[in-house]
Short mmCIF file of C-alpha atoms in Angstrom, two decimals:
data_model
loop_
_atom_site.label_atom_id
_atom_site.label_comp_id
_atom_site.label_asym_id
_atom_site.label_seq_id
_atom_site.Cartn_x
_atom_site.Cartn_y
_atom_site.Cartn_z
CA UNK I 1 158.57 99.91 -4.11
CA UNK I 2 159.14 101.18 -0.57
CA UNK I 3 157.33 98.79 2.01
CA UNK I 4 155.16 101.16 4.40
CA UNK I 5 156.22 102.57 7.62
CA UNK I 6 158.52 100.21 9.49
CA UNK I 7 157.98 98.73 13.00
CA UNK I 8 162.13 98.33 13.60
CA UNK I 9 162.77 101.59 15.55
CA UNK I 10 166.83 101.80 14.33
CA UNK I 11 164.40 102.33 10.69
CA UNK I 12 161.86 104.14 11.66
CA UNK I 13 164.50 106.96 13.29
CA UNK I 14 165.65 107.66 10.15
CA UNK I 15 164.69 111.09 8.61
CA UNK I 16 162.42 111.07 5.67
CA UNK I 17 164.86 111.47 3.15
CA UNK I 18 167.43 108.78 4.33
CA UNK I 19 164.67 106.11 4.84
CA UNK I 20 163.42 107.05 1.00
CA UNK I 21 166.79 105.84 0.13
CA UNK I 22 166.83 102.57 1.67
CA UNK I 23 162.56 101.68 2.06
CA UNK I 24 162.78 100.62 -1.58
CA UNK I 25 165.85 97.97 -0.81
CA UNK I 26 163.97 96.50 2.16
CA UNK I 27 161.96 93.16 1.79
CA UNK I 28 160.43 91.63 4.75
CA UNK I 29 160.80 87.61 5.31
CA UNK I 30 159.68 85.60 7.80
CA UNK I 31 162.38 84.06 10.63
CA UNK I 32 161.60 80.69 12.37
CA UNK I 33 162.71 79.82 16.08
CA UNK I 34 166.36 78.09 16.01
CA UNK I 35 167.00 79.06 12.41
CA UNK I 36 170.39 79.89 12.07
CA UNK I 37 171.03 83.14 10.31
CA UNK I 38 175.30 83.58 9.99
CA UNK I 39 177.63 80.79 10.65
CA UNK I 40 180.93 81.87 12.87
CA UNK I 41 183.36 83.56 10.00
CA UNK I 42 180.57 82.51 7.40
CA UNK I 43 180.48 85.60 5.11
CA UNK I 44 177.45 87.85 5.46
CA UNK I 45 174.99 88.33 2.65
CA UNK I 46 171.95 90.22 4.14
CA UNK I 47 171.54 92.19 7.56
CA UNK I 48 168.18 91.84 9.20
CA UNK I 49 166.06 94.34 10.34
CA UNK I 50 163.71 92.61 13.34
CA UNK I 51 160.03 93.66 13.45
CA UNK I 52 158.48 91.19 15.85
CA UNK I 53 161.05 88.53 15.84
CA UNK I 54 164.30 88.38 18.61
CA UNK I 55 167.29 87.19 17.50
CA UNK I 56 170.55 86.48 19.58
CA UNK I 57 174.36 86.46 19.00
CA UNK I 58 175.60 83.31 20.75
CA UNK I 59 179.35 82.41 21.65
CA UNK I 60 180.36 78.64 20.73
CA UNK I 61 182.99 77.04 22.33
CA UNK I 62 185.46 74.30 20.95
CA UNK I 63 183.09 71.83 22.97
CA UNK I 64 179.79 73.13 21.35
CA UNK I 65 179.06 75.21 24.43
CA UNK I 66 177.10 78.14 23.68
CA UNK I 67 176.46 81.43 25.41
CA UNK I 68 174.12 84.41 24.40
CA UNK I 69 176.45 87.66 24.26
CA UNK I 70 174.13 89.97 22.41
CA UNK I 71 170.36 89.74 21.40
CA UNK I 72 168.54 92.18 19.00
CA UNK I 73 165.26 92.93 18.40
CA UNK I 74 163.03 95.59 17.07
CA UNK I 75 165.62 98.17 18.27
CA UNK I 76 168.31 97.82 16.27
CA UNK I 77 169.93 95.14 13.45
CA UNK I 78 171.54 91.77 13.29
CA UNK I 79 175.40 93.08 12.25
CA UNK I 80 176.03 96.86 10.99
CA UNK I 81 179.93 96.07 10.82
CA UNK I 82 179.88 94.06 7.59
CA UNK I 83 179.93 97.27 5.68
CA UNK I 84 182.80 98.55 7.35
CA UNK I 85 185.60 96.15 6.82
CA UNK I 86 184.08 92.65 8.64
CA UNK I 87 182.20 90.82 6.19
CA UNK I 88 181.91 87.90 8.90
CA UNK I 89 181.45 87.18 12.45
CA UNK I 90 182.76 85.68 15.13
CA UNK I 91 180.05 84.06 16.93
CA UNK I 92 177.10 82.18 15.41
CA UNK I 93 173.62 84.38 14.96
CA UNK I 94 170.24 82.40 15.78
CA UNK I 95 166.65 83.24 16.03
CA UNK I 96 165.45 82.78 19.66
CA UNK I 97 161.61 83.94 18.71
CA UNK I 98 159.93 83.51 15.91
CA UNK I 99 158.73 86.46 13.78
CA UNK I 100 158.98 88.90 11.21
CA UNK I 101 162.00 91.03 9.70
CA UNK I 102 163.30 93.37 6.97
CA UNK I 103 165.99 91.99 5.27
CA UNK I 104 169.05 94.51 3.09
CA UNK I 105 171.55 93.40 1.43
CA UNK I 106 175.03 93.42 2.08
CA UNK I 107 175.90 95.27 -1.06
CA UNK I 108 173.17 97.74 -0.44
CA UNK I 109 174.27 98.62 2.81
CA UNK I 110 177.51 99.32 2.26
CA UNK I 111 176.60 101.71 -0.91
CA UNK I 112 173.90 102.89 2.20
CA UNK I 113 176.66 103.34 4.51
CA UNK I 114 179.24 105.19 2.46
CA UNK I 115 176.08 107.89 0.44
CA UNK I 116 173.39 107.79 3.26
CA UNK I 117 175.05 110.60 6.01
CA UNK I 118 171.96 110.00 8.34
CA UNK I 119 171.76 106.14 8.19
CA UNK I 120 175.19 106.31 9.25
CA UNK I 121 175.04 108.30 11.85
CA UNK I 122 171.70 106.19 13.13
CA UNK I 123 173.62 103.06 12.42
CA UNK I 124 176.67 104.15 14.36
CA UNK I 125 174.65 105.32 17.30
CA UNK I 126 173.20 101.63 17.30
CA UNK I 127 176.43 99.56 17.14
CA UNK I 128 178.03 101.24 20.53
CA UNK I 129 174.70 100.71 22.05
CA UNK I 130 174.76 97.11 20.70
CA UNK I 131 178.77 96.75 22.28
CA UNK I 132 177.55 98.05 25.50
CA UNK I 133 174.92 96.27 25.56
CA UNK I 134 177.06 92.91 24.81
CA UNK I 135 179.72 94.34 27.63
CA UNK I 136 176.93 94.10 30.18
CA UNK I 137 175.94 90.92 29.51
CA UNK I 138 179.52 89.14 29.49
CA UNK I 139 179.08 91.17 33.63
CA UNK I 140 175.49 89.52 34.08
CA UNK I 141 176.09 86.06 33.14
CA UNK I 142 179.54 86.05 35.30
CA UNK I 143 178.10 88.14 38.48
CA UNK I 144 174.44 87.35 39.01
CA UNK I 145 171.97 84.23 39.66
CA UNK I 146 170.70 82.19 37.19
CA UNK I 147 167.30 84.19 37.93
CA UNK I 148 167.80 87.03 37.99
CA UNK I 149 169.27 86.43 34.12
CA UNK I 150 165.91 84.23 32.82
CA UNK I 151 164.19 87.23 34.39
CA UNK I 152 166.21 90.04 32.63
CA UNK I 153 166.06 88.41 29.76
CA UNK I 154 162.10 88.17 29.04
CA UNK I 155 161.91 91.54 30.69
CA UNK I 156 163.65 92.27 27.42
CA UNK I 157 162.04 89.94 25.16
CA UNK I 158 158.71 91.47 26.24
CA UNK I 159 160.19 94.87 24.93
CA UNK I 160 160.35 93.48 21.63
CA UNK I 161 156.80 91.74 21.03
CA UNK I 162 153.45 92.38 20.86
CA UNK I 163 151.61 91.48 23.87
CA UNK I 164 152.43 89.82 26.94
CA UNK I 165 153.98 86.31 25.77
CA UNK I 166 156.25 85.02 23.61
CA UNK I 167 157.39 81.53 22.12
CA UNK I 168 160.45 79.07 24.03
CA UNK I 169 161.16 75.90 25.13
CA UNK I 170 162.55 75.61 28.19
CA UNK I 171 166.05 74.04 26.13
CA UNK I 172 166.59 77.16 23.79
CA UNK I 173 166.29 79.30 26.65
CA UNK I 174 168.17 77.08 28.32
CA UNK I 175 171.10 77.26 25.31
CA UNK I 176 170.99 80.97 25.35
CA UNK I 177 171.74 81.90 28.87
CA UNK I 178 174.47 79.30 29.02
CA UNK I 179 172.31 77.05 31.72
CA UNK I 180 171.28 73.52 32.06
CA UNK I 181 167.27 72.48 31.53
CA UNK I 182 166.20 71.22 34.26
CA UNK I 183 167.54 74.22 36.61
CA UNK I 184 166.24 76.54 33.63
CA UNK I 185 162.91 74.84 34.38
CA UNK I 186 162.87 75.00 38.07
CA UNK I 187 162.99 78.83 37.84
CA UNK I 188 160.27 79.21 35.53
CA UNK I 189 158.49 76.86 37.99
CA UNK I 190 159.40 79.09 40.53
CA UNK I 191 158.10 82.39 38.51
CA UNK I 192 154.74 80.27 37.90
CA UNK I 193 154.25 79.28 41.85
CA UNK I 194 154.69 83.57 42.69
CA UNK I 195 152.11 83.81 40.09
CA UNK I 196 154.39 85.92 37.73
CA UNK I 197 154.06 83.64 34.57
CA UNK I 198 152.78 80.72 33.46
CA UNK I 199 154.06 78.27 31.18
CA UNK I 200 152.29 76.34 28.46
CA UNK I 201 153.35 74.19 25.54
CA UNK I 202 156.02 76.02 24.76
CA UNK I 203 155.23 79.60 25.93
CA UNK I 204 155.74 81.98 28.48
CA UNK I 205 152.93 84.48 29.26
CA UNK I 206 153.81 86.70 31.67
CA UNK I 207 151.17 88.54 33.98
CA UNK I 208 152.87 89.91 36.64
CA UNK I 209 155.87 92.21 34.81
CA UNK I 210 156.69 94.52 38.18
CA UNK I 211 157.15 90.99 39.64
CA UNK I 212 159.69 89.72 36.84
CA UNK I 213 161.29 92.92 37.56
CA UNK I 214 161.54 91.99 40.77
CA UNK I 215 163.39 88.88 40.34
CA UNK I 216 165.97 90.94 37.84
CA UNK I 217 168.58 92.00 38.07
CA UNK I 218 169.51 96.05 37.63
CA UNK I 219 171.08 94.88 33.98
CA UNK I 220 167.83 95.06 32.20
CA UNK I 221 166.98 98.62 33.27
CA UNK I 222 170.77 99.52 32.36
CA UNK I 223 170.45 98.54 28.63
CA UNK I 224 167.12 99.45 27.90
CA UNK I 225 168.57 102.80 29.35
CA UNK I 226 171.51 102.36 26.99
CA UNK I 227 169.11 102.22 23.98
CA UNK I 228 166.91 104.97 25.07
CA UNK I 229 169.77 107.43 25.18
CA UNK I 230 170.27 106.83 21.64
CA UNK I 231 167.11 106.78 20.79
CA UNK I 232 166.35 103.47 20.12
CA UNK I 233 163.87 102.55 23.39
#
């Protein structure tokens, strides 16, 4: 039975016909904060669709280092290239915000990929968004200050949930942009004192967004530009 009309946008661009094909192989689960979805080289059983939930690809290093180098949310989907010769990936896949997904099997997307002409096409579209998107981020996290990244990246968090505030600790945002707590924490403190966010148990509510956009830098206008062009914004 096909679930009703999605929230993911890479779905819900889909032309009738091409979504009628793959509604009925969707199922929607629920994804927890931290919980690891692929492994690094782990084979990939089921691609995820996010609705309300933000998920990130994160670099580890020999040392257990991480680094975001990709996060997807409602826009898009967690890894497109297992049906086209990469039934793994390199880096490990975690949720950084809890919520809800559609969830399509491996084996369905590749029958999807090679019989669905649209979905392709849409899918396609997505992953050289997704690569730029990854490219600008390895430029971010080597060029600019560590606030103008925490700032860029709930400027894009808030694109992809309800409302104005989302779920993290001060560590896992910590882990993702490849920073230390305490520093992490003395720019949120910073972003509280301007009276652009406050902080509470655990989540950020932001209620000054033109002043988070302040602190950014031009990276989060650039791929949420990216995504537009392709429809996906």
């Amino acid at each position: 039975m096909t679930l009703g009309r999605p929230l993911n946008k890479l779905l819900r661009s889909l032309s009738r016909d091409a979504y009628q094909r793959v509604g009925p192989k969707l199922s929607r689960t629920r994804l927890d904060a931290r919980q690891i979805l692929y492994q690094p080289n782990q084979h990939i059983h089921e691609v995820y669709f996010p609705e309300s939930t933000v998920i990130c690809l994160m670099t580890v290093m020999a040392n257990g280092d991480t680094l975001e180098t990709g996060t997807v949310g409602l826009e898009g989907a967690s890894w497109i290239s297992a049906s086209i010769g990469a039934p793994s990936m390199p880096c490990e896949t975690i949720v950084a915000v809890a919520g809800e997904a559609l969830v399509l099997h491996i084996g369905d997307l590749d029958i999807e990929m090679r019989e669905n002409e649209h979905f392709r096409d849409v899918l396609t579209r997505y992953s050289h968004a997704l690569l730029i998107h990854s490219m600008r981020m390895t430029g971010c996290t080597g060029l600019h200050s560590l606030s103008q990244r925490c700032a860029r990246w709930m400027l894009t968090t808030l694109d992809r949930v309800p409302g104005n505030e989302f779920a993290i600790t001060h560590e896992l945002l910590a882990m993702l942009i490849g920073a230390s707590r305490p520093t992490v924490s003395i720019v949120i403190e910073d972003f509280h004192r301007k009276r652009i966010l406050q902080a509470e148990r655990g989540r950020i509510v932001v209620g000054d967004r033109n002043g988070l956009l302040s602190e950014s830098c031009d990276c989060y206008q650039v791929i949420k530009d990216n995504y537009a062009k392709v429809g996906l914004n």
